[in-house]
Tab-separated table of C-alpha atoms in Angstrom:
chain	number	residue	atom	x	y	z
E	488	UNK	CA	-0.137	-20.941	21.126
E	489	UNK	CA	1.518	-18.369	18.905
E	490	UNK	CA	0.796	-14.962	19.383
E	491	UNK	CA	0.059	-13.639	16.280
E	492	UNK	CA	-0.876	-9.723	15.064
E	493	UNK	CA	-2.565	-9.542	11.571
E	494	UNK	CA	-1.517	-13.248	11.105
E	495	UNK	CA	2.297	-12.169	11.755
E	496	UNK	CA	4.146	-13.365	14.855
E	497	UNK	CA	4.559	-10.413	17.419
E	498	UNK	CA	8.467	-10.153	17.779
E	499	UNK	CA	10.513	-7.249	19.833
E	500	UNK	CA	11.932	-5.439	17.049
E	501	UNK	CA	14.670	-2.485	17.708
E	502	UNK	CA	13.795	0.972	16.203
E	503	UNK	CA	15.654	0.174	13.106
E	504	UNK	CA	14.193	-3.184	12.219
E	505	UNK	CA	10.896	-1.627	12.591
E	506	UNK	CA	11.562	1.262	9.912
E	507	UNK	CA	13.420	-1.374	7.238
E	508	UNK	CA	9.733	-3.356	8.120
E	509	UNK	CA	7.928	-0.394	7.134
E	510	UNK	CA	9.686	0.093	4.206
E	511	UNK	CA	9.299	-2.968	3.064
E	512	UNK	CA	5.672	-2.994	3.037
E	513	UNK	CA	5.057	0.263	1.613
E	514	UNK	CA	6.780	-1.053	-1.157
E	515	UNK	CA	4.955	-3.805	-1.349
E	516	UNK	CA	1.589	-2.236	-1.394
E	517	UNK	CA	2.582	0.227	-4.087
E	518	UNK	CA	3.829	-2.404	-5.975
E	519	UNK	CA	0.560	-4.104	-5.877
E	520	UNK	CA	-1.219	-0.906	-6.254
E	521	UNK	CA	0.678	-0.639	-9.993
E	522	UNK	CA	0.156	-3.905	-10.686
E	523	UNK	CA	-3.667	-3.744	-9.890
E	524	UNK	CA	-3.919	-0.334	-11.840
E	525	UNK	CA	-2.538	-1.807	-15.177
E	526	UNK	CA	-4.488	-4.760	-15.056
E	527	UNK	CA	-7.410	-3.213	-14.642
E	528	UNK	CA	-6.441	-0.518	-17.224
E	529	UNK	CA	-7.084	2.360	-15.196
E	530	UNK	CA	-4.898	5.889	-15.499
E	531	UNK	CA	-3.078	7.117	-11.906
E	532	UNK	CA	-5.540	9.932	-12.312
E	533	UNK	CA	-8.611	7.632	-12.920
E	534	UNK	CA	-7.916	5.455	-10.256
E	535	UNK	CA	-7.025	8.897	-7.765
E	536	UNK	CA	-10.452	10.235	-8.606
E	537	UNK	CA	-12.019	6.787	-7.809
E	538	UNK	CA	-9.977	6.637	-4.258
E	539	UNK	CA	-10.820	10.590	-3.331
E	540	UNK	CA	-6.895	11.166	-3.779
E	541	UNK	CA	-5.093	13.842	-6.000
E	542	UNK	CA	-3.288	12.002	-8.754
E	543	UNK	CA	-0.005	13.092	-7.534
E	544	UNK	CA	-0.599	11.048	-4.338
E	545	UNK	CA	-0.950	7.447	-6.829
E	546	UNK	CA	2.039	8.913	-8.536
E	547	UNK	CA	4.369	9.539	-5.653
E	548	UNK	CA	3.038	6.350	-3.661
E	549	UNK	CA	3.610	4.046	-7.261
E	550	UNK	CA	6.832	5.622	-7.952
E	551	UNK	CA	8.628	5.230	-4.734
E	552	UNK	CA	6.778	3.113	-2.652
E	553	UNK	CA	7.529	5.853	0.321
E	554	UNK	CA	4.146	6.973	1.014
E	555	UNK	CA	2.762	5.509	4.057
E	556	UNK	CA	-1.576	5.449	3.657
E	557	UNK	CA	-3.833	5.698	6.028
E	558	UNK	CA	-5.811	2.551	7.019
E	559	UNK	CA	-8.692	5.139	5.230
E	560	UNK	CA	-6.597	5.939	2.141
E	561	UNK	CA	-5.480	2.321	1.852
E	562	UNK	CA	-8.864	1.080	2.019
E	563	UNK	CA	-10.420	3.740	-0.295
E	564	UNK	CA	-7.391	2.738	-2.866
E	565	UNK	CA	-8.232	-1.150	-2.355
E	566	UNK	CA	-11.953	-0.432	-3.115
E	567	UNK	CA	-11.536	1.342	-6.425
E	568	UNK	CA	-9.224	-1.563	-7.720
E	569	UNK	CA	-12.076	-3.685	-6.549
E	570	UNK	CA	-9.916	-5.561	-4.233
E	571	UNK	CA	-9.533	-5.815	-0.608
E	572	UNK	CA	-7.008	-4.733	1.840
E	573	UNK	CA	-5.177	-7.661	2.164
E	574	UNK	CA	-5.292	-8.049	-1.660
E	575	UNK	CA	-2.930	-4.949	-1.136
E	576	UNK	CA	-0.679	-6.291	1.555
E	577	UNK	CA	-0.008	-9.780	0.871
């Protein structure tokens, strides 16, 4: 049986793979996070008031993808796009 984590295989990773990993999901989530923002026509600010963020938190995490959420923040983003978490990671 695989031995999975979050549905991903558990691998030993060295210190660098792990950081170019964690890049590359940060950017995926705030890619999602724009692309769920415009579609549901909601402003950076709107949709920071809706999460409980300050709008130059959506900004920053939209524009560079370098802002690493909380599981919290995440979550509270996810629920005022009306998605779920995973919506946000896949």
């Amino acid at each position: 049986m695989e031995n999975l984590l979050l549905g991903w295989p558990m691998v030993c990773m060295d210190q660098s793979e792990i950081e170019k990993a964690d890049a590359e999901l940060c950017k995926r989530f705030a890619a999602h996070v724009r692309r769920l923002r415009r579609a549901s026509d909601k402003s950076q600010e709107q949709l920071a008031e809706d999460a409980g963020v300050h709008r130059t938190y959506i900004s920053s995490l939209e524009r560079s993808g370098q802002r690493n959420p909380t599981i919290s923040v995440a979550t509270r983003i996810a629920s005022a796009l009306g998605v779920s978490l995973s919506d946000l990671l896949d």
